[in-house]
XYZ file of C-alpha atoms in Angstrom:
300
model
C -11.801 -19.271 0.737
C -9.993 -17.796 -2.260
C -7.690 -20.817 -2.240
C -10.631 -23.232 -2.407
C -12.458 -21.279 -5.103
C -9.230 -21.052 -7.110
C -8.771 -24.819 -6.921
C -12.286 -25.246 -8.333
C -11.513 -22.931 -11.251
C -14.276 -20.522 -10.206
C -12.181 -17.497 -9.227
C -12.620 -14.481 -11.525
C -10.177 -12.103 -9.850
C -6.507 -12.578 -9.050
C -5.657 -12.668 -5.341
C -2.228 -11.960 -3.871
C -2.745 -12.473 -0.160
C -0.958 -10.598 2.606
C -0.776 -13.252 5.345
C -1.301 -11.720 8.791
C 1.076 -13.593 11.109
C 2.031 -11.608 14.213
C 4.208 -14.220 15.976
C 7.508 -15.793 14.964
C 6.216 -19.315 15.609
C 3.249 -18.698 13.274
C 5.562 -17.432 10.550
C 7.739 -20.511 10.944
C 4.680 -22.800 10.810
C 3.721 -21.040 7.562
C 7.098 -21.853 6.006
C 7.207 -25.364 7.470
C 3.868 -26.056 5.745
C 5.519 -25.294 2.398
C 4.145 -21.823 1.764
C 6.128 -18.895 0.374
C 5.637 -16.218 -2.281
C 6.350 -18.764 -5.036
C 3.506 -21.041 -3.954
C 0.172 -20.946 -5.771
C -0.925 -19.875 -9.224
C -1.690 -16.800 -11.285
C -5.116 -16.795 -9.581
C -4.179 -17.170 -5.932
C -0.886 -16.914 -4.067
C 0.525 -15.524 -0.823
C 2.665 -12.483 -1.602
C 4.007 -11.395 1.798
C 3.756 -11.603 5.567
C 1.560 -8.824 6.988
C 2.499 -7.181 10.298
C 0.575 -4.512 12.220
C 2.981 -2.106 13.946
C 0.504 0.522 15.183
C -3.083 1.767 14.971
C -4.724 4.755 13.282
C -4.403 8.528 13.271
C -8.123 9.060 13.818
C -8.112 7.029 17.042
C -4.752 8.509 18.154
C -3.314 4.982 18.201
C -0.798 5.550 15.390
C 2.610 5.278 17.080
C 4.277 8.702 17.228
C 7.721 9.869 18.338
C 6.210 12.815 20.188
C 2.886 13.112 22.076
C -0.184 14.031 20.051
C -0.626 17.772 19.733
C -4.292 17.505 20.752
C -3.717 14.889 23.490
C -0.282 15.141 25.129
C -1.081 12.115 27.311
C -0.455 9.637 24.482
C 2.001 8.777 21.721
C -0.230 6.040 20.332
C 0.367 2.285 20.416
C 3.495 0.343 19.511
C 2.293 -3.197 18.814
C 5.812 -4.623 19.130
C 9.050 -3.760 20.836
C 11.880 -3.116 18.391
C 13.527 -6.522 19.123
C 10.182 -8.280 18.560
C 9.641 -6.554 15.223
C 13.250 -7.220 14.233
C 12.734 -10.921 14.909
C 9.532 -11.143 12.874
C 11.019 -9.368 9.866
C 14.261 -11.350 10.045
C 12.353 -14.642 10.191
C 10.571 -13.785 6.936
C 13.695 -12.285 5.362
C 15.722 -15.466 5.954
C 13.099 -17.318 3.894
C 13.321 -14.607 1.203
C 9.699 -13.679 1.917
C 8.629 -10.007 1.870
C 6.907 -8.351 4.804
C 4.291 -5.595 4.516
C 4.236 -3.625 7.764
C 1.207 -1.476 8.662
C 2.779 1.744 9.934
C 0.968 5.096 10.093
C 2.758 7.128 12.786
C 6.341 8.312 12.357
C 7.516 6.111 15.248
C 5.966 3.022 13.638
C 7.488 3.921 10.259
C 10.884 4.358 11.933
C 10.588 0.986 13.701
C 9.582 -0.723 10.446
C 12.533 0.765 8.565
C 14.894 -0.189 11.402
C 13.636 -3.794 11.356
C 14.019 -4.049 7.594
C 17.514 -2.559 7.709
C 18.467 -5.002 10.466
C 17.328 -7.964 8.358
C 19.200 -6.705 5.306
C 22.410 -6.342 7.332
C 22.144 -9.781 8.959
C 21.087 -11.638 5.816
C 22.442 -9.651 2.835
C 22.224 -12.568 0.404
C 18.409 -12.340 0.286
C 16.516 -9.480 -1.344
C 12.775 -9.778 -0.673
C 10.693 -6.709 -1.506
C 9.740 -5.501 1.949
C 7.212 -2.699 2.180
C 5.406 -0.368 4.553
C 1.630 -0.036 4.396
C 0.070 3.467 4.648
C 3.311 5.492 5.119
C 1.349 8.499 6.360
C 3.279 10.446 9.005
C 6.887 10.994 7.944
C 9.721 13.487 7.999
C 12.352 14.031 5.315
C 14.845 11.633 6.885
C 12.296 8.793 6.955
C 11.320 9.484 3.346
C 14.966 9.244 2.264
C 15.355 5.900 4.023
C 12.634 4.350 1.843
C 14.874 4.868 -1.182
C 18.125 3.962 0.586
C 16.715 0.644 1.820
C 14.625 0.032 -1.344
C 11.447 -0.291 0.716
C 8.107 -0.348 -1.088
C 5.301 2.065 -0.164
C 1.786 0.573 -0.073
C -0.354 3.726 -0.170
C -4.108 4.366 0.120
C -4.839 7.875 -1.258
C -8.448 7.671 -0.064
C -7.292 8.581 3.458
C -6.901 12.202 2.357
C -10.696 12.529 2.267
C -10.863 12.265 6.067
C -7.360 12.853 7.384
C -6.975 16.296 5.810
C -9.497 17.487 8.411
C -7.627 16.156 11.467
C -3.952 15.832 10.583
C -2.695 19.245 11.648
C -4.607 19.213 14.918
C -3.290 15.730 15.712
C 0.418 16.176 14.916
C 1.056 19.868 14.294
C 1.834 21.941 11.231
C 5.543 21.118 10.864
C 5.161 17.331 10.783
C 2.019 17.562 8.669
C 4.014 19.408 5.990
C 6.220 16.335 5.384
C 3.480 13.705 5.660
C 1.273 11.979 3.063
C 4.283 12.706 0.828
C 3.541 10.220 -1.912
C 4.778 12.326 -4.803
C 8.071 12.744 -2.962
C 8.378 8.958 -2.682
C 7.288 8.321 -6.265
C 9.599 10.865 -7.861
C 12.568 9.774 -5.754
C 12.463 6.269 -7.182
C 10.524 4.467 -4.460
C 8.196 1.750 -5.743
C 4.765 3.136 -4.819
C 1.607 1.072 -5.208
C -1.927 2.302 -4.544
C -4.786 0.404 -2.931
C -8.306 1.104 -1.708
C -7.973 -0.221 1.877
C -11.191 -2.173 1.344
C -13.147 -3.230 3.412
C -12.303 -0.287 5.716
C -12.945 1.989 2.734
C -15.004 1.384 -0.404
C -13.557 -0.860 -3.108
C -13.489 1.962 -5.663
C -9.993 2.691 -7.053
C -11.122 5.776 -8.986
C -11.879 7.520 -5.687
C -8.252 6.960 -4.786
C -7.096 8.312 -8.151
C -9.192 11.427 -7.507
C -7.647 11.984 -4.060
C -4.111 11.409 -5.342
C -4.540 13.828 -8.250
C -6.582 16.599 -6.576
C -5.522 16.230 -2.920
C -9.129 17.223 -2.099
C -11.955 15.511 -0.235
C -15.070 14.306 -2.021
C -16.872 17.621 -1.513
C -14.010 19.582 -3.080
C -12.414 20.940 0.093
C -8.654 21.424 -0.057
C -6.215 20.971 -1.580
C -4.277 19.290 1.204
C -0.500 19.557 0.684
C -1.007 20.234 -3.046
C 2.723 19.952 -3.760
C 2.308 16.206 -3.223
C -0.368 15.830 -5.938
C 0.376 13.196 -8.572
C -0.454 13.382 -12.255
C -3.250 11.134 -13.531
C -0.612 8.986 -15.256
C 1.366 8.568 -12.032
C -1.762 7.697 -10.043
C -2.960 5.138 -12.597
C 0.553 3.671 -12.809
C 0.584 3.173 -9.049
C -2.759 1.349 -9.213
C -1.645 -0.950 -12.052
C 2.053 -1.472 -12.766
C 2.941 -0.355 -9.247
C 0.602 -2.918 -7.739
C 1.992 -5.684 -9.924
C 5.530 -4.855 -8.799
C 4.459 -4.802 -5.154
C 3.102 -8.348 -5.406
C 6.147 -9.530 -7.374
C 4.148 -10.068 -10.558
C 5.368 -7.291 -12.849
C 6.588 -9.869 -15.399
C 3.078 -11.215 -15.947
C 0.652 -8.329 -15.387
C 0.190 -4.637 -14.657
C 0.544 -3.267 -18.200
C -1.134 -3.665 -21.549
C 1.688 -5.365 -23.385
C 2.191 -8.418 -25.592
C 2.857 -11.510 -23.499
C 1.268 -10.215 -20.300
C -2.056 -11.281 -18.837
C -4.978 -9.547 -20.537
C -6.382 -7.960 -17.381
C -7.875 -4.559 -18.194
C -11.013 -2.464 -18.057
C -12.918 -0.019 -20.223
C -13.963 3.320 -18.726
C -16.477 5.823 -20.087
C -13.903 8.630 -20.400
C -10.178 9.259 -20.789
C -8.846 9.285 -17.233
C -5.604 10.931 -18.337
C -7.241 14.015 -19.837
C -10.675 14.468 -18.245
C -11.172 17.274 -15.686
C -9.994 15.943 -12.288
C -13.403 16.388 -10.674
C -14.851 13.948 -13.240
C -12.726 11.103 -11.856
C -15.364 10.561 -9.171
C -18.166 10.125 -11.697
C -16.247 7.955 -14.193
C -17.916 4.583 -14.815
C -16.313 1.239 -15.521
C -18.089 -0.222 -18.545
C -16.365 -3.596 -18.805
C -13.748 -5.569 -16.912
C -11.623 -8.264 -18.520
C -9.542 -10.844 -16.665
C -7.365 -13.129 -18.740
C -9.061 -11.766 -21.842
C -12.535 -12.818 -20.655
C -15.210 -10.273 -19.803
C -16.142 -10.776 -16.128
C -18.151 -7.553 -15.662
C -20.363 -5.594 -18.035
C -22.290 -2.438 -17.226
C -25.891 -3.346 -18.173
C -26.331 0.032 -19.862
C -23.313 -0.425 -22.148
């Protein structure tokens, strides 16, 4: 395990674990064992409780408010009732521990926001950084609630590569137009962090940067909702400083700055100025963690 490797001093990446605990008694056992987001080291630590509120858009299991446009027999799957989700989030919130709730459909996003708001109202003295993972199908009212409740958005831009081909047929044109609205979130002050969704998708952040900047698939089709395209700076920020904030570590990493951990990489081109289509072919030449080189391209 990462914990065991870390204890042996052999870990060469930093791990902030999202702990998947889908029952209140499991969450309580976690806290009773002495774990929280302050436990661990700069190499390995739990950062939040992970909850799965629905499924996926591709399988029509993302929880929707209305039936799927291409299958009116289903609205997807709600993994919890609202009281169940409220209880799980409140249990973590009372221990000042963030939750990260997988929510793709607009119903799941609504339930996640409702549960977070409930916890904030019942326990206002605590301020953990709760977040929603994926944040795909939304309307304007849901997007505004992210900012009002100060909820983080854990986003995987890579999903555009596939979902741009099915989104409108699944949920209709009107709801599609307000979905995958990551620029809206970013520019309205929501803390947005990007991830790869590995191992479901490839562990290749530059593919995500490409999708966020171009809003196209890997063969160049699109753009999909181009008004939601981010600048290269915004996309790289979300993958670095945004990620550090999401794991509660912005005071020690995420930027190249005196006093922070020397975690950085060298790339074979300027990602801020190169043509967007070149983002897919950019190569990482070296990776440094804590100032030590842990990866070197043999050709460099």
